[in-house]
Amino acid sequence: MEPWDYVTSTQMLTIPLDADNNPVSKTIPAYSDLILGIANTALMALAFAGFSANGRRTFGKAVFFLRVQSIDGEGSDLGTAFKREILKFSPNLLFSAAIFAISLFPAYPTQDFDALLGMFRDGYIPSNDGTIGFYVVWTIAALAWWLVPFMAWQGQTYYDRVCGCEVVSA
C-alpha cells in the first residue's frame, strides 16, 4: 500500500475550472470578518466607556489613582467617553478593514492549470519580496499608535485633546 491510497475525495485539492480548464479567478469577500471586527471594537469601546464615564474609573486607572474628566473639571459623559475609547481602539477598525480589503483579491492564481498543478506538485513557496518590509512598517505603525499616547502634549494625549478630556490624579 502506498500513502496516497488512503486519500479520500475530501482530502483532495479541488479548484473550480472554466471551459478552457483554467482555474476560475474569483474573490471571497470576508464580510463577516469586517462586521465582527467593527462590532467587537464597538463593544470593547462601549464597555471601557461605561467604566470610565461620569467620573468612574477602569481597573487600570483605579490602580494608578487616575480618572478622566472633561476640561471644565466634571466627569465625562458616556458619549465623550465612547468617542475617546473609539479613538484608542481605532487600530482594530483599521485592521478589520485591511483584512476585508485583502479578501477582495482573487482566491486562486490566474495562471493556467498546468502551471498551477506544477506549483502544488513541486512545492509552492510564496515570494517574500517586500513581505518583511510590510511587516516592519505595520509593526512600527502599530507600536507608534499605542506608544504615542504616552507622549503627552501639554499634559494631554491626542485623543484627550480631540475629546476635550484630561487624565488627572484621583
GROMACS .gro file of C-alpha atoms in nm:
model
  170
    1MET     CA    1   0.000   0.000   0.000
    2GLU     CA    2   0.115   0.349  -0.080
    3PRO     CA    3   0.038   0.653   0.139
    4TRP     CA    4  -0.175   0.810  -0.134
    5ASP     CA    5  -0.405   0.507  -0.140
    6TYR     CA    6  -0.566   0.644   0.175
    7VAL     CA    7  -0.657   0.979   0.018
    8THR     CA    8  -1.029   1.038   0.013
    9SER     CA    9  -1.217   1.283  -0.204
   10THR     CA   10  -1.248   1.526   0.086
   11GLN     CA   11  -0.869   1.542   0.119
   12MET     CA   12  -0.803   1.613  -0.248
   13LEU     CA   13  -0.733   1.964  -0.371
   14THR     CA   14  -1.024   2.089  -0.576
   15ILE     CA   15  -1.012   2.409  -0.776
   16PRO     CA   16  -1.301   2.531  -0.989
   17LEU     CA   17  -1.219   2.535  -1.362
   18ASP     CA   18  -1.365   2.730  -1.650
   19ALA     CA   19  -1.441   2.593  -2.001
   20ASP     CA   20  -1.072   2.618  -2.102
   21ASN     CA   21  -0.953   2.418  -1.797
   22ASN     CA   22  -0.809   2.727  -1.633
   23PRO     CA   23  -0.874   2.800  -1.265
   24VAL     CA   24  -1.163   3.032  -1.202
   25SER     CA   25  -1.036   3.353  -1.051
   26LYS     CA   26  -1.289   3.488  -0.804
   27THR     CA   27  -1.293   3.674  -0.478
   28ILE     CA   28  -1.428   3.551  -0.148
   29PRO     CA   29  -1.518   3.873   0.040
   30ALA     CA   30  -1.488   3.848   0.417
   31TYR     CA   31  -1.798   4.049   0.507
   32SER     CA   32  -1.843   3.856   0.831
   33ASP     CA   33  -1.486   3.937   0.941
   34LEU     CA   34  -1.543   4.306   0.871
   35ILE     CA   35  -1.875   4.318   1.055
   36LEU     CA   36  -1.743   4.116   1.351
   37GLY     CA   37  -1.430   4.332   1.372
   38ILE     CA   38  -1.636   4.650   1.381
   39ALA     CA   39  -1.888   4.506   1.626
   40ASN     CA   40  -1.617   4.372   1.861
   41THR     CA   41  -1.431   4.702   1.858
   42ALA     CA   42  -1.751   4.897   1.924
   43LEU     CA   43  -1.844   4.665   2.213
   44MET     CA   44  -1.496   4.695   2.367
   45ALA     CA   45  -1.509   5.074   2.335
   46LEU     CA   46  -1.860   5.083   2.482
   47ALA     CA   47  -1.752   4.866   2.777
   48PHE     CA   48  -1.449   5.082   2.850
   49ALA     CA   49  -1.659   5.397   2.805
   50GLY     CA   50  -1.916   5.263   3.050
   51PHE     CA   51  -1.643   5.200   3.304
   52SER     CA   52  -1.490   5.547   3.268
   53ALA     CA   53  -1.797   5.770   3.212
   54ASN     CA   54  -1.940   6.004   3.476
   55GLY     CA   55  -1.631   6.004   3.699
   56ARG     CA   56  -1.596   5.626   3.722
   57ARG     CA   57  -1.265   5.455   3.658
   58THR     CA   58  -1.141   5.144   3.481
   59PHE     CA   59  -0.940   4.894   3.685
   60GLY     CA   60  -0.609   5.027   3.549
   61LYS     CA   61  -0.698   5.385   3.635
   62ALA     CA   62  -0.810   5.280   3.982
   63VAL     CA   63  -0.479   5.101   4.045
   64PHE     CA   64  -0.283   5.413   3.949
   65PHE     CA   65  -0.531   5.653   4.118
   66LEU     CA   66  -0.626   5.828   3.793
   67ARG     CA   67  -0.955   5.939   3.643
   68VAL     CA   68  -1.073   6.102   3.323
   69GLN     CA   69  -1.256   6.432   3.340
   70SER     CA   70  -1.358   6.699   3.095
   71ILE     CA   71  -1.157   7.020   3.065
   72ASP     CA   72  -1.407   7.204   3.287
   73GLY     CA   73  -1.342   6.958   3.573
   74GLU     CA   74  -1.657   6.746   3.552
   75GLY     CA   75  -1.672   6.375   3.477
   76SER     CA   76  -1.704   6.298   3.107
   77ASP     CA   77  -2.042   6.175   2.983
   78LEU     CA   78  -2.094   5.840   2.806
   79GLY     CA   79  -2.082   5.994   2.456
   80THR     CA   80  -1.749   6.167   2.515
   81ALA     CA   81  -1.604   5.859   2.683
   82PHE     CA   82  -1.720   5.641   2.391
   83LYS     CA   83  -1.559   5.878   2.138
   84ARG     CA   84  -1.236   5.871   2.340
   85GLU     CA   85  -1.234   5.489   2.351
   86ILE     CA   86  -1.314   5.455   1.978
   87LEU     CA   87  -1.010   5.673   1.906
   88LYS     CA   88  -0.798   5.449   2.129
   89PHE     CA   89  -0.924   5.130   1.961
   90SER     CA   90  -0.921   5.261   1.604
   91PRO     CA   91  -0.624   5.040   1.501
   92ASN     CA   92  -0.861   4.744   1.546
   93LEU     CA   93  -1.100   4.905   1.298
   94LEU     CA   94  -0.815   4.963   1.054
   95PHE     CA   95  -0.705   4.600   1.089
   96SER     CA   96  -1.059   4.476   1.016
   97ALA     CA   97  -1.078   4.697   0.708
   98ALA     CA   98  -0.737   4.572   0.588
   99ILE     CA   99  -0.845   4.208   0.624
  100PHE     CA  100  -1.160   4.285   0.426
  101ALA     CA  101  -0.961   4.462   0.152
  102ILE     CA  102  -0.721   4.167   0.125
  103SER     CA  103  -1.018   3.931   0.092
  104LEU     CA  104  -1.124   4.113  -0.225
  105PHE     CA  105  -0.823   3.978  -0.415
  106PRO     CA  106  -0.879   3.660  -0.617
  107ALA     CA  107  -0.861   3.342  -0.411
  108TYR     CA  108  -0.679   3.145  -0.684
  109PRO     CA  109  -0.392   3.249  -0.911
  110THR     CA  110  -0.486   3.332  -1.269
  111GLN     CA  111  -0.217   3.111  -1.422
  112ASP     CA  112  -0.302   2.821  -1.650
  113PHE     CA  113  -0.396   2.492  -1.488
  114ASP     CA  114  -0.069   2.311  -1.572
  115ALA     CA  115   0.137   2.581  -1.402
  116LEU     CA  116  -0.095   2.566  -1.102
  117LEU     CA  117  -0.056   2.188  -1.076
  118GLY     CA  118   0.321   2.226  -1.107
  119MET     CA  119   0.318   2.467  -0.812
  120PHE     CA  120   0.140   2.211  -0.595
  121ARG     CA  121   0.348   1.916  -0.715
  122ASP     CA  122   0.687   2.084  -0.680
  123GLY     CA  123   0.601   2.271  -0.364
  124TYR     CA  124   0.482   2.626  -0.358
  125ILE     CA  125   0.686   2.881  -0.169
  126PRO     CA  126   0.534   3.229  -0.176
  127SER     CA  127   0.764   3.510  -0.271
  128ASN     CA  128   0.877   3.723   0.019
  129ASP     CA  129   0.971   4.024  -0.190
  130GLY     CA  130   0.857   4.314   0.025
  131THR     CA  131   0.682   4.094   0.280
  132ILE     CA  132   0.936   4.159   0.555
  133GLY     CA  133   0.926   4.530   0.480
  134PHE     CA  134   0.547   4.526   0.502
  135TYR     CA  135   0.559   4.359   0.844
  136VAL     CA  136   0.824   4.603   0.967
  137VAL     CA  137   0.619   4.904   0.857
  138TRP     CA  138   0.297   4.756   1.003
  139THR     CA  139   0.473   4.680   1.335
  140ILE     CA  140   0.622   5.030   1.358
  141ALA     CA  141   0.283   5.185   1.280
  142ALA     CA  142   0.108   4.973   1.542
  143LEU     CA  143   0.372   5.047   1.806
  144ALA     CA  144   0.361   5.417   1.726
  145TRP     CA  145  -0.017   5.419   1.763
  146TRP     CA  146  -0.004   5.255   2.104
  147LEU     CA  147   0.305   5.439   2.231
  148VAL     CA  148   0.220   5.791   2.112
  149PRO     CA  149  -0.046   5.833   2.385
  150PHE     CA  150   0.231   5.810   2.644
  151MET     CA  151   0.386   6.119   2.489
  152ALA     CA  152   0.172   6.400   2.620
  153TRP     CA  153   0.115   6.735   2.451
  154GLN     CA  154   0.059   6.997   2.717
  155GLY     CA  155  -0.044   6.727   2.964
  156GLN     CA  156  -0.293   6.554   2.733
  157THR     CA  157  -0.285   6.264   2.491
  158TYR     CA  158  -0.408   6.321   2.135
  159TYR     CA  159  -0.744   6.151   2.191
  160ASP     CA  160  -0.795   6.352   2.511
  161ARG     CA  161  -0.735   6.673   2.317
  162VAL     CA  162  -0.983   6.568   2.048
  163CYS     CA  163  -1.248   6.481   2.309
  164GLY     CA  164  -1.179   6.773   2.544
  165CYS     CA  165  -1.074   6.549   2.832
  166GLU     CA  166  -0.780   6.513   3.063
  167VAL     CA  167  -0.649   6.244   3.294
  168VAL     CA  168  -0.597   6.366   3.648
  169SER     CA  169  -0.498   6.216   3.983
  170ALA     CA  170  -0.795   6.095   4.181
   0.00000   0.00000   0.00000
